[in-house]
Amino acid sequence: VAPRPRVVARPATSLPPPPPRRPSLVTQRRRPLVLHAKPIAAADKYTLYESRWAHLFMLSFLAFVSDWVCFATAANPGAFSSATGRDPAEIIDLFLLCNVASCFLFTDIAKAFGLQRVMVAASVLMTAGCFLRSGIDPSTLPDYDMIRLGTALVGFSQPFFQCSPPLLSATWFGVRERATATATALNANQLGIAAAFVVGGLVVGDDASKLPSYFLDISAASLVACALTCVFFRSRPPTPPTASAQRAVEKAQNPTEDEPRLFGLRYPRLLIDLLQVEGFNPSLGAFVCSIGVTNVISAFAAEALQRAECPPAELAVVGAAFQVAIVLGGVLVGGYVDETRTFKRTTLVCLMVATACVASLGLAEGFDQHFPNFVVVGVLLLLGGFIGPVQPINAELAVEVAYPADENAIEATQQLSGNLASALLVPLYQFLAGVDVTFVPSDAPHGPLGLSKAAGGFARAVTAAGRPDVTTITLIDPEFLDVERAFDMRGDDILLLLLLVGTIGFFSRADFDLRRSAVDD
């Protein structure tokens, strides 16, 4: 028998592991901006990155500049009219209409190119539009056609900043931070309007010669925002922060083939599907109401405060304070909703308080009433603090009820509807500002026609009433008012009241299923 071979164990080698490969320069440039990671208490496998706040700042800064452009002359319409011979309301309407057109394309463009690329491209487009509006000569404005073209470019770029907050919050933020993040980014544009009042109102005033340098300052701010976005903005963090974000990553890695399209676009088909989701339409209605009220009040705040006999020196400060109230209300109420998840109850409370504020402003700004100035200012700030949060709360609510629908399509639908409604409200609100509606008791003389309830209920008479620029409409008070003395309200305030009351009635009848929160919980 042959001897059995001896097996000798080979000693383990102690060679050091090979050094890690150094990432290439291209890889380093594409690496997401990551500072420090913090584990989430509710789920250790998910990580929150501090760089989420940097991304929130960049998106908010872009939105800030875009609405600064839109409402740049809201505090000094006379200066713009003197410089161009045109009504600044035309520019605001053009901006909003271009915004609506861009909303149709946002979802498909963001899907095709990713959040990072579209944000960079939109920031470049906005900067180009700003320089077309301002030129490079601080002593003279470009011709009106160039201002219109620049305004159109900025309006076309804005949806990429205003439609992205729900996607950014869902991609970068934790479950208890999303409503606050969305509120911050969505309402950052209100700070842009505040800048229009502070810089445009206090620095420019009615001096048309200062408009060129003012517009050039806006262009410089846009250039800074564009540079930050191009260098630092990334589509998503290295790892998802929530379970729903993880599912979104998996879905993106395994895209659905042959998605239904209409006219070659995904968005029209997604829009039809969204409108059929239970609870989506009421949240859309509340969003549209909020953005419509804030936009028209912002556009005509200076004129409204002048009619309420607000001193000219205070117009810019009060207008800016109204925008700040919108932002602070959005952040504070958004934080409350993050903790309680009470979307419906909070929205209804905000809408009811806003309705009471608009009714009070209607009386205070009437042609016949004279309320103290501090009452008008206080009610206006209260209105901003409660109507502002409705927009971001219902942006998040729409994502909750429509989950797992595309966040871009959801916010694009809300921005499209809100800005289209605003574009229609601006000329109507402007026209109704010259209408004075007087309500008289049923047992008192009823104006020029002297009609009573027995003569036909709501009686109407249109007269000049000594004010050739004001159309007066006299109505017999409805049963629920039961007034003892005549009072008047402006037509524009009645328009906002009807909008708010209709929204409350529509929203209060809806039920909402928070599908995304159920997944994360």
CSV table of C-alpha atoms in Angstrom, one decimal, residues 61-498:
chain,number,residue,atom,x,y,z
A,61,PHE,CA,-33.4,80.9,-3.3
A,62,LEU,CA,-34.4,80.2,-6.9
A,63,ALA,CA,-38.1,80.5,-6.0
A,64,PHE,CA,-37.3,83.7,-4.2
A,65,VAL,CA,-35.7,85.3,-7.2
A,66,SER,CA,-38.4,84.2,-9.6
A,67,ASP,CA,-41.3,85.9,-7.8
A,68,TRP,CA,-39.1,88.9,-7.1
A,69,VAL,CA,-39.0,89.3,-10.9
A,70,CYS,CA,-42.8,88.7,-11.2
A,71,PHE,CA,-43.8,91.3,-8.7
A,72,ALA,CA,-40.8,93.6,-9.0
A,73,THR,CA,-43.0,96.7,-9.6
A,74,ALA,CA,-45.9,95.8,-7.3
A,75,ALA,CA,-44.9,98.5,-4.8
A,76,ASN,CA,-44.1,101.2,-7.4
A,77,PRO,CA,-46.4,100.7,-10.4
A,78,GLY,CA,-46.2,104.4,-11.2
A,79,ALA,CA,-42.5,104.2,-11.8
A,80,PHE,CA,-42.8,101.4,-14.3
A,81,SER,CA,-45.6,103.1,-16.1
A,82,SER,CA,-43.6,106.3,-16.4
A,83,ALA,CA,-40.6,104.4,-17.7
A,84,THR,CA,-42.4,102.2,-20.3
A,85,GLY,CA,-45.8,103.7,-20.8
A,86,ARG,CA,-47.4,100.4,-20.0
A,87,ASP,CA,-49.5,98.9,-17.1
A,88,PRO,CA,-47.3,96.6,-14.9
A,89,ALA,CA,-50.3,94.3,-14.5
A,90,GLU,CA,-49.7,93.3,-18.1
A,91,ILE,CA,-46.3,92.0,-17.2
A,92,ILE,CA,-47.6,90.0,-14.2
A,93,ASP,CA,-50.3,88.4,-16.4
A,94,LEU,CA,-47.7,87.5,-19.0
A,95,PHE,CA,-45.5,85.9,-16.4
A,96,LEU,CA,-48.4,83.8,-15.0
A,97,LEU,CA,-49.5,82.7,-18.4
A,98,CYS,CA,-46.0,81.5,-19.4
A,99,ASN,CA,-45.9,79.8,-16.0
A,100,VAL,CA,-49.1,77.8,-16.9
A,101,ALA,CA,-47.7,76.8,-20.3
A,102,SER,CA,-44.5,75.5,-18.7
A,103,CYS,CA,-46.4,73.4,-16.1
A,104,PHE,CA,-47.6,71.2,-18.9
A,105,LEU,CA,-44.1,70.3,-19.8
A,106,PHE,CA,-42.4,70.1,-16.4
A,107,THR,CA,-43.4,66.5,-15.5
A,108,ASP,CA,-42.1,65.0,-18.7
A,109,ILE,CA,-38.9,67.1,-18.8
A,110,ALA,CA,-38.1,66.3,-15.1
A,111,LYS,CA,-38.8,62.6,-15.8
A,112,ALA,CA,-36.5,62.6,-18.9
A,113,PHE,CA,-33.5,64.5,-17.5
A,114,GLY,CA,-33.7,64.2,-13.7
A,115,LEU,CA,-34.1,66.8,-11.1
A,116,GLN,CA,-30.5,68.0,-11.1
A,117,ARG,CA,-30.3,68.8,-14.8
A,118,VAL,CA,-33.6,70.5,-15.0
A,119,MET,CA,-32.9,72.7,-12.0
A,120,VAL,CA,-29.5,73.7,-13.5
A,121,ALA,CA,-31.1,74.4,-16.9
A,122,ALA,CA,-34.1,76.4,-15.4
A,123,SER,CA,-31.7,78.5,-13.3
A,124,VAL,CA,-29.7,79.4,-16.4
A,125,LEU,CA,-32.9,80.2,-18.3
A,126,MET,CA,-34.1,82.5,-15.4
A,127,THR,CA,-30.8,84.3,-15.3
A,128,ALA,CA,-30.9,84.9,-19.0
A,129,GLY,CA,-34.4,86.3,-18.7
A,130,CYS,CA,-33.4,88.6,-15.9
A,131,PHE,CA,-30.6,90.1,-17.9
A,132,LEU,CA,-32.9,90.6,-20.9
A,133,ARG,CA,-35.2,92.6,-18.6
A,134,SER,CA,-32.3,94.7,-17.0
A,135,GLY,CA,-29.6,94.8,-19.7
A,136,ILE,CA,-26.2,95.6,-18.4
A,137,ASP,CA,-26.4,99.4,-18.4
A,138,PRO,CA,-27.5,100.6,-14.9
A,139,SER,CA,-28.7,103.9,-16.4
A,140,THR,CA,-31.3,102.8,-18.9
A,141,LEU,CA,-33.9,100.0,-19.4
A,142,PRO,CA,-34.1,97.9,-22.5
A,143,ASP,CA,-37.0,98.4,-24.8
A,144,TYR,CA,-40.4,97.0,-23.7
A,145,ASP,CA,-40.3,94.0,-26.1
A,146,MET,CA,-37.0,92.8,-24.5
A,147,ILE,CA,-38.6,93.3,-21.0
A,148,ARG,CA,-41.6,91.2,-22.2
A,149,LEU,CA,-39.3,88.5,-23.6
A,150,GLY,CA,-37.2,88.4,-20.4
A,151,THR,CA,-40.4,88.1,-18.3
A,152,ALA,CA,-41.6,85.3,-20.5
A,153,LEU,CA,-38.3,83.3,-19.9
A,154,VAL,CA,-38.5,83.8,-16.2
A,155,GLY,CA,-42.1,82.8,-16.1
A,156,PHE,CA,-41.3,79.7,-18.2
A,157,SER,CA,-38.6,78.7,-15.8
A,158,GLN,CA,-40.5,79.3,-12.5
A,159,PRO,CA,-42.5,76.0,-12.5
A,160,PHE,CA,-39.2,74.1,-12.2
A,161,PHE,CA,-38.7,75.8,-8.8
A,162,GLN,CA,-42.3,75.8,-7.6
A,163,CYS,CA,-43.3,72.3,-8.7
A,164,SER,CA,-40.2,70.6,-7.2
A,165,PRO,CA,-40.7,71.2,-3.4
A,166,PRO,CA,-42.8,68.0,-2.8
A,167,LEU,CA,-40.3,65.9,-4.7
A,168,LEU,CA,-37.4,67.5,-2.9
A,169,SER,CA,-39.0,66.9,0.5
A,170,ALA,CA,-39.9,63.3,-0.4
A,171,THR,CA,-36.4,62.6,-1.7
A,172,TRP,CA,-34.3,64.3,1.0
A,173,PHE,CA,-36.3,64.7,4.2
A,174,GLY,CA,-37.7,62.5,6.9
A,175,VAL,CA,-41.3,61.7,7.6
A,176,ARG,CA,-41.7,64.4,10.3
A,177,GLU,CA,-40.0,67.1,8.2
A,178,ARG,CA,-41.7,66.9,4.8
A,179,ALA,CA,-44.5,69.4,5.4
A,180,THR,CA,-42.1,71.9,6.9
A,181,ALA,CA,-39.7,71.5,4.0
A,182,THR,CA,-42.4,71.8,1.4
A,183,ALA,CA,-43.8,74.9,3.2
A,184,THR,CA,-40.4,76.5,3.3
A,185,ALA,CA,-39.6,76.0,-0.4
A,186,LEU,CA,-43.2,76.8,-1.6
A,187,ASN,CA,-43.4,80.0,0.4
A,188,ALA,CA,-39.9,81.2,-0.3
A,189,ASN,CA,-41.3,83.0,-3.3
A,190,GLN,CA,-43.3,85.2,-1.0
A,191,LEU,CA,-40.0,86.5,0.4
A,192,GLY,CA,-39.3,87.5,-3.2
A,193,ILE,CA,-42.5,89.5,-3.2
A,194,ALA,CA,-41.4,91.0,0.1
A,195,ALA,CA,-38.1,92.0,-1.5
A,196,ALA,CA,-40.1,93.7,-4.3
A,197,PHE,CA,-41.9,95.8,-1.7
A,198,VAL,CA,-38.8,96.6,0.4
A,199,VAL,CA,-36.3,97.3,-2.4
A,200,GLY,CA,-38.8,98.5,-5.0
A,201,GLY,CA,-40.9,100.5,-2.6
A,202,LEU,CA,-38.2,102.0,-0.3
A,203,VAL,CA,-35.2,102.3,-2.6
A,204,VAL,CA,-36.9,103.0,-6.0
A,205,GLY,CA,-40.2,104.5,-4.9
A,206,ASP,CA,-41.7,106.5,-7.8
A,207,ASP,CA,-38.4,107.5,-9.3
A,208,ALA,CA,-38.3,105.8,-12.7
A,209,SER,CA,-34.6,106.6,-13.2
A,210,LYS,CA,-33.7,104.0,-10.5
A,211,LEU,CA,-35.5,101.1,-12.2
A,212,PRO,CA,-32.6,100.1,-14.4
A,213,SER,CA,-30.2,99.6,-11.5
A,214,TYR,CA,-33.0,97.9,-9.5
A,215,PHE,CA,-33.6,95.4,-12.3
A,216,LEU,CA,-29.8,94.8,-12.5
A,217,ASP,CA,-29.7,94.0,-8.8
A,218,ILE,CA,-32.3,91.3,-9.4
A,219,SER,CA,-30.2,89.9,-12.3
A,220,ALA,CA,-27.2,89.7,-9.9
A,221,ALA,CA,-29.2,87.8,-7.4
A,222,SER,CA,-30.3,85.4,-10.1
A,223,LEU,CA,-26.7,84.9,-11.2
A,224,VAL,CA,-25.7,83.9,-7.6
A,225,ALA,CA,-28.6,81.5,-7.3
A,226,CYS,CA,-27.7,80.0,-10.7
A,227,ALA,CA,-24.0,79.5,-9.7
A,228,LEU,CA,-24.9,77.7,-6.5
A,229,THR,CA,-27.3,75.4,-8.3
A,230,CYS,CA,-24.8,74.5,-11.0
A,231,VAL,CA,-22.1,73.6,-8.6
A,232,PHE,CA,-23.8,72.0,-5.6
A,233,PHE,CA,-27.4,70.8,-6.5
A,234,ARG,CA,-27.9,67.0,-6.7
A,235,SER,CA,-31.0,64.9,-7.5
A,236,ARG,CA,-31.0,62.7,-4.4
A,237,PRO,CA,-28.9,61.8,-1.4
A,238,PRO,CA,-26.7,58.7,-1.4
A,239,THR,CA,-29.3,56.7,0.5
A,240,PRO,CA,-33.1,57.3,0.8
A,241,PRO,CA,-34.4,58.8,4.1
A,242,THR,CA,-37.8,56.9,4.2
A,243,ALA,CA,-39.5,53.8,3.1
A,244,SER,CA,-41.5,55.6,0.5
A,245,ALA,CA,-38.3,57.2,-0.8
A,246,GLN,CA,-36.7,53.8,-1.1
A,247,ARG,CA,-39.7,52.6,-3.1
A,248,ALA,CA,-39.3,55.6,-5.4
A,249,VAL,CA,-35.7,54.7,-6.0
A,250,GLU,CA,-36.6,51.1,-6.8
A,251,LYS,CA,-39.3,52.3,-9.2
A,252,ALA,CA,-36.9,54.7,-10.9
A,253,GLN,CA,-34.4,51.8,-11.4
A,254,ASN,CA,-37.1,49.6,-12.9
A,255,PRO,CA,-39.1,52.0,-15.1
A,256,THR,CA,-42.5,51.0,-16.4
A,257,GLU,CA,-42.4,50.3,-20.1
A,258,ASP,CA,-45.0,51.7,-22.5
A,259,GLU,CA,-46.4,54.2,-20.1
A,260,PRO,CA,-49.7,55.7,-21.4
A,261,ARG,CA,-49.2,59.0,-23.3
A,262,LEU,CA,-51.4,61.6,-24.8
A,263,PHE,CA,-50.0,63.8,-27.6
A,264,GLY,CA,-46.6,62.2,-26.9
A,265,LEU,CA,-46.5,63.5,-23.3
A,266,ARG,CA,-47.0,61.6,-20.0
A,267,TYR,CA,-48.4,64.5,-18.1
A,268,PRO,CA,-51.9,64.8,-19.8
A,269,ARG,CA,-52.5,61.1,-19.0
A,270,LEU,CA,-51.3,61.6,-15.5
A,271,LEU,CA,-53.5,64.6,-15.1
A,272,ILE,CA,-56.6,62.7,-16.1
A,273,ASP,CA,-55.7,59.9,-13.6
A,274,LEU,CA,-55.0,62.4,-10.8
A,275,LEU,CA,-58.4,64.1,-11.2
A,276,GLN,CA,-60.1,60.8,-10.6
A,277,VAL,CA,-58.3,60.1,-7.3
A,278,GLU,CA,-60.5,60.4,-4.2
A,279,GLY,CA,-59.5,63.5,-2.2
A,280,PHE,CA,-57.3,65.0,-4.8
A,281,ASN,CA,-59.7,67.6,-6.2
A,282,PRO,CA,-60.6,69.1,-2.8
A,283,SER,CA,-56.9,69.5,-1.9
A,284,LEU,CA,-56.4,71.0,-5.4
A,285,GLY,CA,-59.2,73.5,-4.7
A,286,ALA,CA,-57.7,74.6,-1.4
A,287,PHE,CA,-54.3,75.0,-3.0
A,288,VAL,CA,-55.8,77.1,-5.9
A,289,CYS,CA,-57.7,79.3,-3.4
A,290,SER,CA,-54.6,80.0,-1.4
A,291,ILE,CA,-52.4,80.9,-4.3
A,292,GLY,CA,-55.1,82.9,-5.9
A,293,VAL,CA,-55.8,85.0,-2.8
A,294,THR,CA,-52.1,85.6,-2.1
A,295,ASN,CA,-51.2,86.5,-5.7
A,296,VAL,CA,-54.0,89.1,-6.2
A,297,ILE,CA,-53.5,90.7,-2.9
A,298,SER,CA,-49.7,90.9,-3.5
A,299,ALA,CA,-50.2,92.4,-7.0
A,300,PHE,CA,-52.6,95.1,-5.7
A,301,ALA,CA,-51.5,95.5,-2.1
A,302,ALA,CA,-50.2,99.0,-2.6
A,303,GLU,CA,-53.5,100.3,-4.2
A,304,ALA,CA,-55.6,98.5,-1.6
A,305,LEU,CA,-53.7,100.0,1.3
A,306,GLN,CA,-53.9,103.5,-0.2
A,307,ARG,CA,-57.7,103.2,-0.3
A,308,ALA,CA,-57.6,102.2,3.3
A,309,GLU,CA,-55.6,105.4,3.9
A,310,CYS,CA,-52.4,103.7,4.8
A,311,PRO,CA,-49.6,106.4,4.9
A,312,PRO,CA,-47.3,106.1,1.8
A,313,ALA,CA,-44.2,105.6,3.9
A,314,GLU,CA,-45.7,102.5,5.4
A,315,LEU,CA,-46.9,100.8,2.1
A,316,ALA,CA,-43.6,99.1,1.4
A,317,VAL,CA,-43.1,97.9,5.0
A,318,VAL,CA,-46.7,96.6,5.3
A,319,GLY,CA,-46.5,94.9,1.9
A,320,ALA,CA,-43.3,93.1,2.9
A,321,ALA,CA,-44.6,92.2,6.3
A,322,PHE,CA,-47.6,90.5,4.6
A,323,GLN,CA,-45.2,88.2,2.6
A,324,VAL,CA,-43.2,87.5,5.7
A,325,ALA,CA,-46.4,86.5,7.6
A,326,ILE,CA,-47.2,84.1,4.8
A,327,VAL,CA,-43.8,82.4,5.1
A,328,LEU,CA,-43.8,82.3,8.9
A,329,GLY,CA,-47.3,80.9,9.0
A,330,GLY,CA,-46.4,78.2,6.5
A,331,VAL,CA,-43.4,77.1,8.4
A,332,LEU,CA,-45.1,77.1,11.8
A,333,VAL,CA,-48.4,75.5,10.7
A,334,GLY,CA,-46.4,73.1,8.5
A,335,GLY,CA,-44.4,72.0,11.5
A,336,TYR,CA,-47.7,71.5,13.5
A,337,VAL,CA,-49.1,69.3,10.6
A,338,ASP,CA,-45.8,67.3,10.5
A,339,GLU,CA,-46.4,66.3,14.1
A,340,THR,CA,-50.2,65.8,14.1
A,341,ARG,CA,-51.0,64.8,10.5
A,342,THR,CA,-54.2,66.9,10.8
A,343,PHE,CA,-54.3,68.1,7.2
A,344,LYS,CA,-58.1,68.6,6.9
A,345,ARG,CA,-58.8,70.2,10.3
A,346,THR,CA,-55.8,72.6,10.0
A,347,THR,CA,-56.8,73.6,6.4
A,348,LEU,CA,-60.4,74.3,7.4
A,349,VAL,CA,-59.3,76.4,10.4
A,350,CYS,CA,-56.9,78.4,8.2
A,351,LEU,CA,-59.6,79.0,5.5
A,352,MET,CA,-62.2,80.1,8.1
A,353,VAL,CA,-59.8,82.6,9.7
A,354,ALA,CA,-58.8,83.9,6.3
A,355,THR,CA,-62.5,84.4,5.4
A,356,ALA,CA,-63.1,86.4,8.5
A,357,CYS,CA,-60.0,88.5,7.7
A,358,VAL,CA,-61.1,89.2,4.1
A,359,ALA,CA,-64.6,90.2,5.4
A,360,SER,CA,-63.0,92.6,7.9
A,361,LEU,CA,-60.7,94.0,5.2
A,362,GLY,CA,-63.7,94.4,3.0
A,363,LEU,CA,-65.3,96.6,5.6
A,364,ALA,CA,-62.1,98.5,6.4
A,365,GLU,CA,-61.2,99.2,2.8
A,366,GLY,CA,-64.7,100.2,1.8
A,367,PHE,CA,-65.3,103.6,0.2
A,368,ASP,CA,-67.6,104.7,3.0
A,369,GLN,CA,-66.0,103.1,6.1
A,370,HIS,CA,-63.0,104.6,7.9
A,371,PHE,CA,-61.2,102.0,10.1
A,372,PRO,CA,-58.0,102.9,12.0
A,373,ASN,CA,-54.9,102.1,10.1
A,374,PHE,CA,-53.6,99.7,12.7
A,375,VAL,CA,-56.7,97.6,12.3
A,376,VAL,CA,-56.2,97.3,8.5
A,377,VAL,CA,-52.5,96.3,8.9
A,378,GLY,CA,-53.2,93.9,11.7
A,379,VAL,CA,-55.9,92.1,9.8
A,380,LEU,CA,-53.8,92.0,6.7
A,381,LEU,CA,-50.9,90.3,8.5
A,382,LEU,CA,-53.3,87.9,10.2
A,383,LEU,CA,-54.7,87.0,6.7
A,384,GLY,CA,-51.2,86.3,5.5
A,385,GLY,CA,-50.4,84.1,8.4
A,386,PHE,CA,-53.4,81.9,7.8
A,387,ILE,CA,-54.0,81.8,4.1
A,388,GLY,CA,-50.3,81.1,3.4
A,389,PRO,CA,-50.1,77.7,5.1
A,390,VAL,CA,-53.0,76.3,3.0
A,391,GLN,CA,-50.8,76.1,0.0
A,392,PRO,CA,-48.0,73.9,1.3
A,393,ILE,CA,-50.3,71.8,3.5
A,394,ASN,CA,-52.4,70.8,0.6
A,395,ALA,CA,-49.4,70.3,-1.6
A,396,GLU,CA,-48.4,67.6,0.9
A,397,LEU,CA,-52.0,66.4,1.3
A,398,ALA,CA,-52.3,65.8,-2.5
A,399,VAL,CA,-49.1,63.7,-2.4
A,400,GLU,CA,-50.5,61.7,0.5
A,401,VAL,CA,-53.8,60.9,-1.1
A,402,ALA,CA,-52.4,60.2,-4.6
A,403,TYR,CA,-49.5,58.1,-3.5
A,404,PRO,CA,-47.6,56.5,-5.3
A,405,ALA,CA,-48.4,59.0,-8.1
A,406,ASP,CA,-45.6,61.2,-9.5
A,407,GLU,CA,-44.9,64.1,-7.1
A,408,ASN,CA,-43.9,66.2,-10.1
A,409,ALA,CA,-47.2,65.6,-11.8
A,410,ILE,CA,-49.1,66.5,-8.6
A,411,GLU,CA,-47.4,69.8,-8.0
A,412,ALA,CA,-47.4,70.7,-11.7
A,413,THR,CA,-51.2,70.3,-11.6
A,414,GLN,CA,-51.5,72.5,-8.6
A,415,GLN,CA,-49.2,75.2,-9.9
A,416,LEU,CA,-50.8,75.1,-13.3
A,417,SER,CA,-54.3,75.4,-11.8
A,418,GLY,CA,-53.3,78.1,-9.3
A,419,ASN,CA,-51.4,80.3,-11.7
A,420,LEU,CA,-54.1,80.0,-14.4
A,421,ALA,CA,-56.7,81.0,-11.8
A,422,SER,CA,-54.5,83.9,-10.7
A,423,ALA,CA,-54.0,85.0,-14.3
A,424,LEU,CA,-57.8,85.1,-14.6
A,425,LEU,CA,-58.3,86.7,-11.2
A,426,VAL,CA,-55.9,89.6,-11.7
A,427,PRO,CA,-57.9,91.5,-14.4
A,428,LEU,CA,-61.2,90.6,-12.7
A,429,TYR,CA,-60.0,91.7,-9.3
A,430,GLN,CA,-58.6,94.9,-10.9
A,431,PHE,CA,-62.0,95.7,-12.5
A,432,LEU,CA,-64.0,94.9,-9.3
A,433,ALA,CA,-61.8,97.2,-7.2
A,434,GLY,CA,-63.8,100.1,-8.8
A,435,VAL,CA,-67.1,98.6,-7.8
A,436,ASP,CA,-68.7,99.6,-4.5
A,437,VAL,CA,-71.5,97.3,-3.2
A,438,THR,CA,-73.7,98.9,-0.5
A,439,PHE,CA,-75.9,96.8,1.7
A,440,VAL,CA,-78.9,98.6,3.2
A,441,PRO,CA,-81.4,97.4,5.8
A,442,SER,CA,-84.7,96.2,4.5
A,443,ASP,CA,-86.7,98.9,6.5
A,444,ALA,CA,-84.6,101.8,5.2
A,445,PRO,CA,-84.6,103.7,1.9
A,446,HIS,CA,-82.8,101.6,-0.6
A,447,GLY,CA,-80.8,104.0,-2.6
A,448,PRO,CA,-81.8,105.6,-5.9
A,449,LEU,CA,-84.6,103.2,-6.7
A,450,GLY,CA,-86.1,103.1,-3.2
A,451,LEU,CA,-87.2,99.5,-3.6
A,452,SER,CA,-88.1,97.3,-0.6
A,453,LYS,CA,-88.2,93.5,0.0
A,454,ALA,CA,-91.8,93.3,-1.2
A,455,ALA,CA,-90.7,94.8,-4.5
A,456,GLY,CA,-88.3,92.0,-5.3
A,457,GLY,CA,-85.8,90.9,-2.7
A,458,PHE,CA,-82.3,91.9,-3.9
A,459,ALA,CA,-82.7,95.3,-5.5
A,460,ARG,CA,-79.9,96.8,-7.6
A,461,ALA,CA,-79.1,100.3,-8.8
A,462,VAL,CA,-76.0,101.5,-10.6
A,463,THR,CA,-75.1,105.1,-10.2
A,464,ALA,CA,-72.1,107.4,-10.2
A,465,ALA,CA,-73.0,108.5,-6.7
A,466,GLY,CA,-70.6,111.5,-6.8
A,467,ARG,CA,-67.6,109.2,-7.6
A,468,PRO,CA,-67.2,109.0,-11.4
A,469,ASP,CA,-64.4,106.4,-11.1
A,470,VAL,CA,-66.6,104.1,-8.9
A,471,THR,CA,-69.6,102.1,-9.9
A,472,THR,CA,-72.0,101.8,-7.0
A,473,ILE,CA,-74.4,98.9,-6.6
A,474,THR,CA,-77.0,99.0,-3.9
A,475,LEU,CA,-78.4,95.7,-2.5
A,476,ILE,CA,-81.0,95.0,0.1
A,477,ASP,CA,-79.4,93.0,2.9
A,478,PRO,CA,-80.0,89.2,2.8
A,479,GLU,CA,-81.9,87.6,5.7
A,480,PHE,CA,-78.8,86.2,7.3
A,481,LEU,CA,-77.1,89.6,7.6
A,482,ASP,CA,-79.9,91.4,9.4
A,483,VAL,CA,-78.0,94.7,9.4
A,484,GLU,CA,-79.3,97.8,11.2
A,485,ARG,CA,-77.3,100.4,9.2
A,486,ALA,CA,-76.0,100.5,5.7
A,487,PHE,CA,-72.4,99.4,5.0
A,488,ASP,CA,-70.4,99.0,1.8
A,489,MET,CA,-67.7,96.6,0.6
A,490,ARG,CA,-65.5,96.7,-2.5
A,491,GLY,CA,-66.2,94.3,-5.3
A,492,ASP,CA,-62.7,92.8,-5.2
A,493,ASP,CA,-63.1,91.8,-1.5
A,494,ILE,CA,-66.5,90.2,-2.3
A,495,LEU,CA,-64.8,88.2,-5.1
A,496,LEU,CA,-62.3,86.8,-2.6
A,497,LEU,CA,-65.0,86.1,0.0
A,498,LEU,CA,-67.0,84.1,-2.6
